[in-house]
Amino acid sequence: MAARYNHRETEPRQRARWDAAKLFEAGPPDPSRAKCYVLEMFPYPSGRIHIGHVRNYAMGDVIARRRRAAGDQVLHPMGWDAFGLPAENAARERGAHPGTWTRQNIDAMRAQLQQLGFAIDWSREFATCEPSYYRHQQKMFLDFLKAGLVYRKKSKVNWDPVENTVLANEQVVDGRGWRSGALVEQRYLEQWMFQITRYGEELIAALDDLTGWPEKVRIMQHNWIGRSEGLRFRFQFDSTTPSPIGGGLEVYTTRPDTLFGASFAGISVDHPIALALAEANPALAEFCESCRRAGTSEEAIETQEKRGFDTGLRVIHPFDASQTLPVWIANFVLMDYGTGAIFACPAHDQRDYEFATKYNLPIKPVILPEGADPSAVTLENGPYLGQGNVFNSDFLDGMTSEDAKSAAMDRMEALGAGERTVNFRLRDWGVSRQRYWGCPIPIIHCKTCGPVGVPEDQLPVTLPEDVTFDKPGNPLDHHPSWKHVDCPKCGAPAVRETDTLDTFVDSSWYWARFCGQPQDRPTDLAAVSHWLPVDHYIGGVEHAVLHLLYSRFFARAMKAVGHQPTSEPFSRLFTQGMVTHATYKSQAGHWLSPDEVEITGTTAVEIATGKPAVIGPIEKMSKSKRNTVDPEDIIDTYGADVARLFVLSDSPPERDVEWSESGVEGSWRFVQKIWAAFDALPEGVPGPMHVATGVSGAALELRRAGHKAIAAISLAIDSYRFNSAIAQFHELVGHIRRSESDDSADMLSARVEVLGVLARVLQPFTPHLAEEAWLRMGGEGFVATAPWPEADQSLLAEATIMLPVQVDGKKRGELHVAKGTSKEELESLALALPEATHFLAGRTVAKLIVVPDRIINIVTRAA
Ligand code: ANZ
Ligand code: ZN
């Protein structure tokens, strides 16, 4: 009986060997080799790794290990996205300092990740919460400031009037503060902004070249950036109703072709004119306030009923001075898009239509559907949103929409009342957070000098450790001394900026810092030039927009100030699916965890009560539904290799994979079966690099199977089809085990070769097992650094091929022969084929055309 594979003994022993040899350290840039930078989105140190992490890092590890074995210089680092709100919440709830909590979590999670045997260069590990990282972020903030990429602006924040603090969007639940339950107010505070819009044009254009990214992610970024071409123009106010503030009313439109269908002008509740009017008009002020309470974000507005307030002001139609339009405050106009003001054409826009119907405003059609009768157009059932020609529109009559757009824009430009513009939905990035556990913004506010950058020789501005969380609000603000400093310019007493940076800033450039970590600069230029861009970036699709867009911005901004040379940080992006699990509920309606129920077939029983439990749908693992499994339990019971193998089997990696106990057991049995195949080798056989030349028959078939597996597995890994690679392992191992009964010398030779191959291609998936097998076979060094096997092309060919045999150009029969059969042999075989000779009766063979491995044609003439 073969020895059972003991992961508890083997796995730590193999990892200790790798560590002692510093096997996975990338080392300094080596231009003589191809480089491969493999990166998984780094984790937030929440406390424990979850099974989704295991899947994410297992994918990256397979690629990293395969590329290393193929001869590339591989960089596969790991770090911690360590600032953020959960640490502060833990501090408030449990009294632990955010730093203590975070660092403990990092230690625990590092140990867990290391147990999984990932081929990570731990010498490059860092956490973004340490001054040795964030000091460079502060330096870049100052560089960006000098380059005009950072500026200050009053912008909207969620204000909790009970806690007297700013809330993150996630802390606003149904318009109320998550803890106080108070109605959240919108306040304007001075915020630091990153000018991401400077690169709007480029960020959208470059998406076309990101062919290594999933199409869906490119589309999401495209829509998020939201480029549109249109016209900005100014309405003049009717002299009988002057505006409370100077200048006209500037609006943005993408449909200047519908200008003659204008029915009213709409302004946002936060438009300067609305704010000015509100001062003297309590009813109007109350209207605006109630709209703000309902939410003024794009998502909030989309679902709300249209509401408006007539300001009483009127503006003059830019193309027809005899016409004036009322100015309404409208809840569907966003302040931070375009100019915060519009002209409305209810006949051809859904929102305008709903508004006009509600408030009895004119609805004048100006786009005529193809072939429709102009006198019979009615819009009782809604606006017309389709194509057509312009009518009811003076000088635009008869034109297509496209032509009318440019004619209207030409006219507006000639009148000096407007100009063509490109508009982006993308907003500049507000990075100020009124939080403690983040990177301090390196600014000092002086009464005379204004905001002054902290001199570089005074960086880092470190977070004070002695803070208290007993009061709401930002502890940096409450701290008795931290913020009081002298102005670096004039020396007068001044105060530090107490806001910290959005944690998305921390994760926007960590990929550059992994390349090299000089103490005095954010990046090592030689190292970033060598390693960037990241060749394989793997993570969740939930980061398709923000994190990936911010990183693309940072790459450009860092390039602009000379910190790294690449515009696009990630050349290939892979977004993996989630790990799901069945859910269970007790009869009382409580969620039950998988180990609280006993499943038999399709029924479940709650173990504690013996009562039937309800089996719910299969869902993403989450603590709230209690359908999580702890990777640590799995590793302990089955081993890291089994956990790795399981999360990559069964489903393509971009899809969800369902965790099941029987599935994991299946992977465990497979690992045992693989080990048994190695264990069945007798003593004294050659080592794992053996090549079984000269064998034939069944032994040759086994060699063929081994070499086909090399080709298929290499291709599967390179195209992220890890599940197909695993299917190949099953096939190959099955073949090997079946051949064990044949104890011929040829077969043994072939088996040794194929097992040597198996150890090497298995290595990225089940590295501990593969390493143990390598040792068992007497392999030298490590399987992790053994060269990736190359498929012998001559063994890949199918054993036999089919050749059609034609007589005078018509197919009459087929020959099944070994590939590479000679011309002479094919000739005689063809002439002996009964189906062909049948047609030769009474004729002579004039010519025999033989194309080896392809076709045979017998040309005849009358006898
Ligand atoms: C008149 C018009 C007539 C419009 C028509 C549309 C259809 P995109 O393509 O997303 O750029 N708009 C402009 N600024 C706005 C704001 N701050 N809040 C809400 N809506 C705003 O959308 C541009 C269109 O959205 C603009 O074109 C404007 O309405 C509206 F038949 O102008 B349109
Ligand atoms: Zn000063």
Short mmCIF file of C-alpha atoms and ligand atoms in Angstrom, two decimals, residues 228 252-255 258 332-335 337-345 348-349 351-352 423, ligand 1:
data_model
loop_
_atom_site.label_atom_id
_atom_site.label_comp_id
_atom_site.label_asym_id
_atom_site.label_seq_id
_atom_site.Cartn_x
_atom_site.Cartn_y
_atom_site.Cartn_z
CA SER A 228 -19.52 64.35 -25.24
CA TYR A 252 -24.45 73.21 -22.08
CA THR A 253 -26.24 71.22 -24.76
CA THR A 254 -25.46 68.31 -27.03
CA ARG A 255 -28.58 69.02 -29.05
CA THR A 258 -33.46 71.36 -31.10
CA PHE A 332 -32.95 67.00 -12.35
CA VAL A 333 -30.24 69.49 -13.30
CA LEU A 334 -26.90 68.58 -11.73
CA MET A 335 -24.66 71.36 -10.54
CA TYR A 337 -22.13 68.70 -14.94
CA GLY A 338 -21.64 71.10 -17.86
CA THR A 339 -22.59 74.52 -16.50
CA GLY A 340 -25.27 73.42 -14.06
CA ALA A 341 -27.89 74.90 -16.39
CA ILE A 342 -29.75 73.71 -19.48
CA PHE A 343 -32.28 74.67 -22.03
CA ALA A 344 -35.09 72.16 -22.15
CA CYS A 345 -36.71 70.71 -25.23
CA HIS A 348 -37.32 65.42 -27.65
CA ASP A 349 -36.03 64.68 -24.18
CA ARG A 351 -36.79 64.36 -18.47
CA ASP A 352 -37.76 67.67 -20.05
CA ASN A 423 -17.51 67.91 -22.06
C1 ANZ B 1 -30.98 70.47 -24.87
C2 ANZ B 1 -31.46 69.13 -25.24
C3 ANZ B 1 -32.48 68.78 -26.11
C4 ANZ B 1 -30.71 68.13 -24.64
C5 ANZ B 1 -32.74 67.44 -26.33
C6 ANZ B 1 -30.95 66.80 -24.80
C7 ANZ B 1 -31.99 66.45 -25.67
P1 ANZ B 1 -24.56 64.26 -22.30
O1 ANZ B 1 -24.77 63.59 -23.62
O2 ANZ B 1 -24.51 63.31 -21.16
O3 ANZ B 1 -23.39 65.21 -22.33
N1 ANZ B 1 -27.65 68.54 -19.54
C8 ANZ B 1 -26.60 69.38 -19.69
N2 ANZ B 1 -26.12 69.74 -18.50
C9 ANZ B 1 -26.88 69.11 -17.58
C10 ANZ B 1 -26.88 69.09 -16.16
N3 ANZ B 1 -26.00 69.81 -15.47
N4 ANZ B 1 -27.79 68.34 -15.53
C11 ANZ B 1 -28.69 67.63 -16.22
N5 ANZ B 1 -28.73 67.61 -17.55
C12 ANZ B 1 -27.85 68.33 -18.24
O4 ANZ B 1 -25.89 65.13 -22.00
C13 ANZ B 1 -26.00 66.45 -22.46
C14 ANZ B 1 -27.45 66.84 -22.35
O5 ANZ B 1 -27.86 66.72 -21.00
C15 ANZ B 1 -27.59 68.29 -22.74
O6 ANZ B 1 -28.25 68.40 -24.00
C16 ANZ B 1 -28.61 68.83 -21.74
O7 ANZ B 1 -29.85 68.66 -22.37
C17 ANZ B 1 -28.49 67.91 -20.57
F1 ANZ B 1 -33.72 67.09 -27.17
O8 ANZ B 1 -29.75 70.23 -24.16
B1 ANZ B 1 -29.65 68.81 -23.80
#
